[in-house]
mmCIF file of C-alpha atoms in Angstrom:
data_model
loop_
_atom_site.group_PDB
_atom_site.id
_atom_site.type_symbol
_atom_site.label_atom_id
_atom_site.label_comp_id
_atom_site.label_asym_id
_atom_site.label_seq_id
_atom_site.Cartn_x
_atom_site.Cartn_y
_atom_site.Cartn_z
ATOM 1 C CA ASP A 1 -9.843 8.056 -7.462
ATOM 2 C CA ALA A 2 -12.735 8.582 -5.039
ATOM 3 C CA LYS A 3 -12.069 9.696 -1.491
ATOM 4 C CA THR A 4 -12.846 7.326 1.372
ATOM 5 C CA THR A 5 -13.744 8.041 4.988
ATOM 6 C CA GLN A 6 -12.965 5.607 7.793
ATOM 7 C CA PRO A 7 -13.113 5.850 11.590
ATOM 8 C CA THR A 8 -9.761 6.631 13.145
ATOM 9 C CA SER A 9 -9.766 3.633 15.466
ATOM 10 C CA MET A 10 -11.851 0.707 16.690
ATOM 11 C CA ASP A 11 -11.573 -1.931 19.397
ATOM 12 C CA CYS A 12 -12.739 -5.507 19.105
ATOM 13 C CA ALA A 13 -12.781 -8.411 21.559
ATOM 14 C CA GLU A 14 -10.778 -11.459 20.573
ATOM 15 C CA GLY A 15 -12.989 -14.103 18.983
ATOM 16 C CA ARG A 16 -15.706 -11.648 18.051
ATOM 17 C CA ALA A 17 -16.449 -10.305 14.594
ATOM 18 C CA ALA A 18 -14.742 -7.050 13.654
ATOM 19 C CA ASN A 19 -16.826 -4.828 11.381
ATOM 20 C CA LEU A 20 -14.872 -2.002 9.770
ATOM 21 C CA PRO A 21 -16.923 0.609 7.905
ATOM 22 C CA CYS A 22 -15.889 2.747 4.964
ATOM 23 C CA ASN A 23 -17.740 5.560 3.229
ATOM 24 C CA HIS A 24 -17.066 6.243 -0.434
ATOM 25 C CA SER A 25 -20.042 8.352 -1.469
ATOM 26 C CA THR A 26 -18.369 9.715 -4.628
ATOM 27 C CA ILE A 27 -17.427 6.315 -6.030
ATOM 28 C CA SER A 28 -17.773 5.940 -9.790
ATOM 29 C CA GLY A 29 -19.249 3.002 -11.652
ATOM 30 C CA ASN A 30 -15.862 1.681 -12.751
ATOM 31 C CA GLU A 31 -14.198 1.899 -9.343
ATOM 32 C CA TYR A 32 -13.510 -1.129 -7.195
ATOM 33 C CA VAL A 33 -13.355 -1.137 -3.394
ATOM 34 C CA TYR A 34 -10.075 -2.592 -2.088
ATOM 35 C CA TRP A 35 -9.051 -3.370 1.466
ATOM 36 C CA TYR A 36 -5.468 -3.662 2.640
ATOM 37 C CA ARG A 37 -4.083 -3.900 6.145
ATOM 38 C CA GLN A 38 -0.716 -3.051 7.618
ATOM 39 C CA ILE A 39 0.590 -4.789 10.692
ATOM 40 C CA HIS A 40 3.183 -2.833 12.626
ATOM 41 C CA SER A 41 6.560 -2.628 10.830
ATOM 42 C CA GLN A 42 5.363 -4.621 7.830
ATOM 43 C CA GLY A 43 4.288 -3.712 4.298
ATOM 44 C CA PRO A 44 0.575 -3.476 3.467
ATOM 45 C CA GLN A 45 -1.172 -6.797 2.901
ATOM 46 C CA TYR A 46 -4.009 -7.286 0.415
ATOM 47 C CA ILE A 47 -7.237 -8.541 2.014
ATOM 48 C CA ILE A 48 -10.098 -8.418 -0.467
ATOM 49 C CA HIS A 49 -11.728 -6.336 -3.171
ATOM 50 C CA GLY A 50 -15.122 -6.034 -4.867
ATOM 51 C CA LEU A 51 -17.150 -4.030 -7.361
ATOM 52 C CA LYS A 52 -20.858 -4.509 -6.617
ATOM 53 C CA ASN A 53 -21.446 -7.934 -5.132
ATOM 54 C CA ASN A 54 -20.468 -9.072 -1.679
ATOM 55 C CA GLU A 55 -17.216 -11.008 -1.605
ATOM 56 C CA THR A 56 -15.727 -13.550 0.780
ATOM 57 C CA ASN A 57 -12.337 -15.181 0.984
ATOM 58 C CA GLU A 58 -10.305 -16.987 3.617
ATOM 59 C CA MET A 59 -9.437 -13.744 5.370
ATOM 60 C CA ALA A 60 -12.590 -11.665 5.369
ATOM 61 C CA SER A 61 -15.945 -10.725 3.887
ATOM 62 C CA LEU A 62 -16.729 -7.503 2.054
ATOM 63 C CA ILE A 63 -20.246 -6.148 2.120
ATOM 64 C CA ILE A 64 -20.983 -3.335 -0.375
ATOM 65 C CA THR A 65 -24.267 -1.440 -0.132
ATOM 66 C CA GLU A 66 -26.575 -1.489 -3.117
ATOM 67 C CA ASP A 67 -25.855 2.169 -3.949
ATOM 68 C CA ARG A 68 -22.103 1.420 -3.530
ATOM 69 C CA LYS A 69 -21.624 4.506 -1.362
ATOM 70 C CA SER A 70 -20.314 2.515 1.574
ATOM 71 C CA SER A 71 -18.895 -0.859 2.473
ATOM 72 C CA THR A 72 -17.989 -2.954 5.512
ATOM 73 C CA LEU A 73 -15.052 -5.275 5.951
ATOM 74 C CA ILE A 74 -15.861 -8.153 8.278
ATOM 75 C CA LEU A 75 -13.249 -10.255 10.068
ATOM 76 C CA PRO A 76 -15.482 -13.056 11.376
ATOM 77 C CA HIS A 77 -13.383 -14.182 14.351
ATOM 78 C CA ALA A 78 -10.794 -11.551 15.199
ATOM 79 C CA THR A 79 -7.524 -12.654 16.774
ATOM 80 C CA LEU A 80 -4.769 -10.631 18.423
ATOM 81 C CA ARG A 81 -2.779 -10.956 15.197
ATOM 82 C CA ASP A 82 -5.478 -8.973 13.367
ATOM 83 C CA THR A 83 -4.423 -5.827 15.226
ATOM 84 C CA ALA A 84 -3.354 -3.520 12.380
ATOM 85 C CA VAL A 85 -4.219 -0.421 10.372
ATOM 86 C CA TYR A 86 -6.937 -1.223 7.837
ATOM 87 C CA TYR A 87 -7.114 0.819 4.638
ATOM 88 C CA CYS A 88 -10.172 1.138 2.416
ATOM 89 C CA ILE A 89 -9.255 2.262 -1.114
ATOM 90 C CA VAL A 90 -11.352 2.862 -4.201
ATOM 91 C CA ARG A 91 -9.579 2.375 -7.474
ATOM 92 C CA VAL A 92 -10.475 2.504 -11.146
ATOM 93 C CA THR A 93 -10.337 -0.780 -13.021
ATOM 94 C CA GLN A 94 -7.540 0.432 -15.272
ATOM 95 C CA GLY A 95 -5.752 2.320 -12.548
ATOM 96 C CA ASN A 96 -2.356 1.546 -11.226
ATOM 97 C CA LYS A 97 -1.449 3.449 -8.086
ATOM 98 C CA LEU A 98 -3.199 2.923 -4.786
ATOM 99 C CA VAL A 99 -4.218 6.074 -2.923
ATOM 100 C CA PHE A 100 -4.090 5.371 0.808
ATOM 101 C CA GLY A 101 -5.899 7.446 3.427
ATOM 102 C CA ALA A 102 -5.175 7.337 7.138
ATOM 103 C CA GLY A 103 -7.019 4.046 7.638
ATOM 104 C CA THR A 104 -8.618 2.586 10.761
ATOM 105 C CA ILE A 105 -6.475 1.344 13.627
ATOM 106 C CA LEU A 106 -8.084 -1.899 14.775
ATOM 107 C CA ARG A 107 -7.090 -3.093 18.226
ATOM 108 C CA VAL A 108 -8.093 -6.649 19.069
ATOM 109 C CA LYS A 109 -8.086 -7.183 22.822
ATOM 110 C CA SER A 110 -8.123 -10.363 24.873
ATOM 111 C CA GLY B 1 6.782 -18.724 -3.759
ATOM 112 C CA ALA B 2 8.979 -15.845 -2.683
ATOM 113 C CA GLY B 3 7.345 -12.505 -2.108
ATOM 114 C CA VAL B 4 8.636 -9.026 -2.821
ATOM 115 C CA SER B 5 11.982 -8.430 -1.189
ATOM 116 C CA GLN B 6 13.682 -5.135 -0.431
ATOM 117 C CA THR B 7 17.231 -4.348 0.562
ATOM 118 C CA PRO B 8 18.559 -3.004 2.771
ATOM 119 C CA SER B 9 15.935 -3.335 5.474
ATOM 120 C CA ASN B 10 17.384 -0.302 7.234
ATOM 121 C CA LYS B 11 19.599 2.484 5.963
ATOM 122 C CA VAL B 12 21.119 5.326 7.960
ATOM 123 C CA THR B 13 22.844 8.075 6.027
ATOM 124 C CA GLU B 14 23.956 11.647 6.461
ATOM 125 C CA LYS B 15 22.340 14.684 4.945
ATOM 126 C CA GLY B 16 23.663 15.316 1.456
ATOM 127 C CA LYS B 17 24.639 11.706 0.733
ATOM 128 C CA TYR B 18 23.387 9.516 -2.117
ATOM 129 C CA VAL B 19 21.415 6.321 -1.422
ATOM 130 C CA GLU B 20 20.112 3.424 -3.471
ATOM 131 C CA LEU B 21 17.227 1.218 -2.400
ATOM 132 C CA ARG B 22 16.615 -2.086 -4.144
ATOM 133 C CA CYS B 23 13.405 -3.989 -4.862
ATOM 134 C CA ASP B 24 13.089 -7.559 -6.126
ATOM 135 C CA PRO B 25 9.513 -8.136 -7.300
ATOM 136 C CA ILE B 26 7.636 -11.405 -7.396
ATOM 137 C CA SER B 27 8.881 -13.455 -10.351
ATOM 138 C CA GLY B 28 6.796 -12.840 -13.451
ATOM 139 C CA HIS B 29 5.214 -9.625 -12.210
ATOM 140 C CA THR B 30 5.480 -7.009 -14.941
ATOM 141 C CA ALA B 31 4.245 -4.057 -12.869
ATOM 142 C CA LEU B 32 6.321 -2.553 -10.066
ATOM 143 C CA TYR B 33 5.497 0.339 -7.736
ATOM 144 C CA TRP B 34 7.355 2.471 -5.247
ATOM 145 C CA TYR B 35 5.608 4.162 -2.317
ATOM 146 C CA ARG B 36 6.877 6.240 0.595
ATOM 147 C CA GLN B 37 5.382 6.122 4.080
ATOM 148 C CA SER B 38 6.055 8.756 6.700
ATOM 149 C CA LEU B 39 5.428 8.049 10.364
ATOM 150 C CA GLY B 40 1.727 7.859 11.197
ATOM 151 C CA GLN B 41 0.564 8.219 7.612
ATOM 152 C CA GLY B 42 -0.571 5.900 4.852
ATOM 153 C CA PRO B 43 1.782 5.069 1.983
ATOM 154 C CA GLU B 44 2.113 7.670 -0.801
ATOM 155 C CA PHE B 45 2.645 6.681 -4.415
ATOM 156 C CA LEU B 46 5.957 7.604 -6.014
ATOM 157 C CA ILE B 47 6.354 5.792 -9.346
ATOM 158 C CA TYR B 48 4.967 2.884 -11.362
ATOM 159 C CA PHE B 49 6.826 0.729 -13.899
ATOM 160 C CA GLN B 50 5.233 -1.454 -16.538
ATOM 161 C CA GLY B 51 8.125 -3.567 -17.752
ATOM 162 C CA THR B 52 11.251 -1.451 -18.108
ATOM 163 C CA GLY B 53 9.561 1.893 -18.556
ATOM 164 C CA ALA B 54 8.149 4.299 -15.980
ATOM 165 C CA ALA B 55 4.449 4.506 -16.864
ATOM 166 C CA ASP B 56 3.642 7.040 -14.135
ATOM 167 C CA ASP B 57 6.227 9.022 -12.163
ATOM 168 C CA SER B 58 3.839 11.713 -10.977
ATOM 169 C CA GLY B 59 4.502 10.951 -7.316
ATOM 170 C CA LEU B 60 8.234 11.628 -7.316
ATOM 171 C CA PRO B 61 8.605 14.696 -5.088
ATOM 172 C CA ASN B 62 11.470 16.366 -6.949
ATOM 173 C CA ASP B 63 14.388 15.695 -9.276
ATOM 174 C CA ARG B 64 16.536 14.298 -6.460
ATOM 175 C CA PHE B 65 14.475 11.118 -6.735
ATOM 176 C CA PHE B 66 14.969 8.730 -9.635
ATOM 177 C CA ALA B 67 14.108 5.071 -10.219
ATOM 178 C CA VAL B 68 15.179 2.534 -12.807
ATOM 179 C CA ARG B 69 14.180 -0.963 -13.834
ATOM 180 C CA PRO B 70 16.596 -1.767 -16.678
ATOM 181 C CA GLU B 71 15.671 -5.405 -17.287
ATOM 182 C CA GLY B 72 12.046 -5.286 -16.261
ATOM 183 C CA SER B 73 12.590 -7.108 -12.987
ATOM 184 C CA VAL B 74 14.709 -5.603 -10.184
ATOM 185 C CA SER B 75 14.228 -1.889 -9.546
ATOM 186 C CA THR B 76 16.425 0.645 -7.796
ATOM 187 C CA LEU B 77 15.174 3.861 -6.227
ATOM 188 C CA LYS B 78 17.922 6.464 -6.123
ATOM 189 C CA ILE B 79 17.922 9.532 -3.918
ATOM 190 C CA GLN B 80 20.543 12.229 -4.429
ATOM 191 C CA ARG B 81 21.608 14.849 -1.896
ATOM 192 C CA THR B 82 19.430 13.333 0.807
ATOM 193 C CA GLU B 83 17.588 15.637 3.199
ATOM 194 C CA ARG B 84 16.254 14.922 6.684
ATOM 195 C CA GLY B 85 12.736 15.115 5.285
ATOM 196 C CA ASP B 86 13.467 12.085 3.107
ATOM 197 C CA SER B 87 13.444 9.913 6.240
ATOM 198 C CA ALA B 88 10.608 7.426 5.786
ATOM 199 C CA VAL B 89 9.813 3.818 4.974
ATOM 200 C CA TYR B 90 10.146 3.174 1.254
ATOM 201 C CA LEU B 91 7.813 0.412 0.101
ATOM 202 C CA CYS B 92 7.902 -1.556 -3.117
ATOM 203 C CA ALA B 93 5.002 -3.537 -4.567
ATOM 204 C CA SER B 94 4.505 -5.654 -7.660
ATOM 205 C CA SER B 95 1.579 -7.063 -9.612
ATOM 206 C CA LEU B 96 1.018 -9.220 -12.664
ATOM 207 C CA MET B 97 -0.330 -6.350 -14.696
ATOM 208 C CA GLY B 98 -1.020 -2.720 -13.884
ATOM 209 C CA ALA B 99 -4.530 -3.116 -12.547
ATOM 210 C CA GLU B 100 -4.078 -6.313 -10.605
ATOM 211 C CA THR B 101 -3.697 -6.773 -6.857
ATOM 212 C CA GLN B 102 -0.443 -5.311 -5.571
ATOM 213 C CA TYR B 103 1.801 -7.291 -3.245
ATOM 214 C CA PHE B 104 4.070 -5.300 -0.989
ATOM 215 C CA GLY B 105 7.548 -5.903 0.331
ATOM 216 C CA PRO B 106 8.577 -5.217 3.945
ATOM 217 C CA GLY B 107 10.026 -1.818 3.110
ATOM 218 C CA THR B 108 13.355 -0.068 3.630
ATOM 219 C CA ARG B 109 13.529 2.252 6.608
ATOM 220 C CA LEU B 110 15.633 5.251 5.625
ATOM 221 C CA LEU B 111 16.937 7.618 8.264
ATOM 222 C CA VAL B 112 18.759 10.750 7.171
ATOM 223 C CA LEU B 113 20.737 12.365 9.973
#
């Protein structure tokens, strides 16, 4: 699975959009981009995933660049409860295990 | 519906003892995964079951670690002769099939004294 690079930490004001970047310059054509988050003392929670097109669900939006070498997770209106570690993972379509990096610590502040 | 559940939520044991950690996946999920998370790090893959069989056990660190899923539902992770370095949060996840979205349980926090 391709390696991902994320900033170590980010701050965001409550109510503002949180934009979390991820670089995956060695991504292959059959690899999806997945985002999970982990709130303190809980298991990881699935957020969203995509292959080429931008995706949106009730939690977030995922913007993937045309060359697929990077992506951005957008939380449109961050709340204090969105404070967590956010993991960007690239994964083959037939793969099973998730390979987690260190993730980005997002701190939402009032 | 119910999510993935794990028991116990916390386990304290002494070095050299044997422990069993249990995972109840989401009903109907055929794939089950075990991960281990040390403090300050992301989860690390241990083993993946498709049905009753271990399809990928490449993440098990050594032969003290073993996992079973005899009826294709509940799984037990077994650790023999525990060492202090085994202290971590052990996470279980399940999915409908191998490549689908994985849903995680809350984890079991193991402390080996």
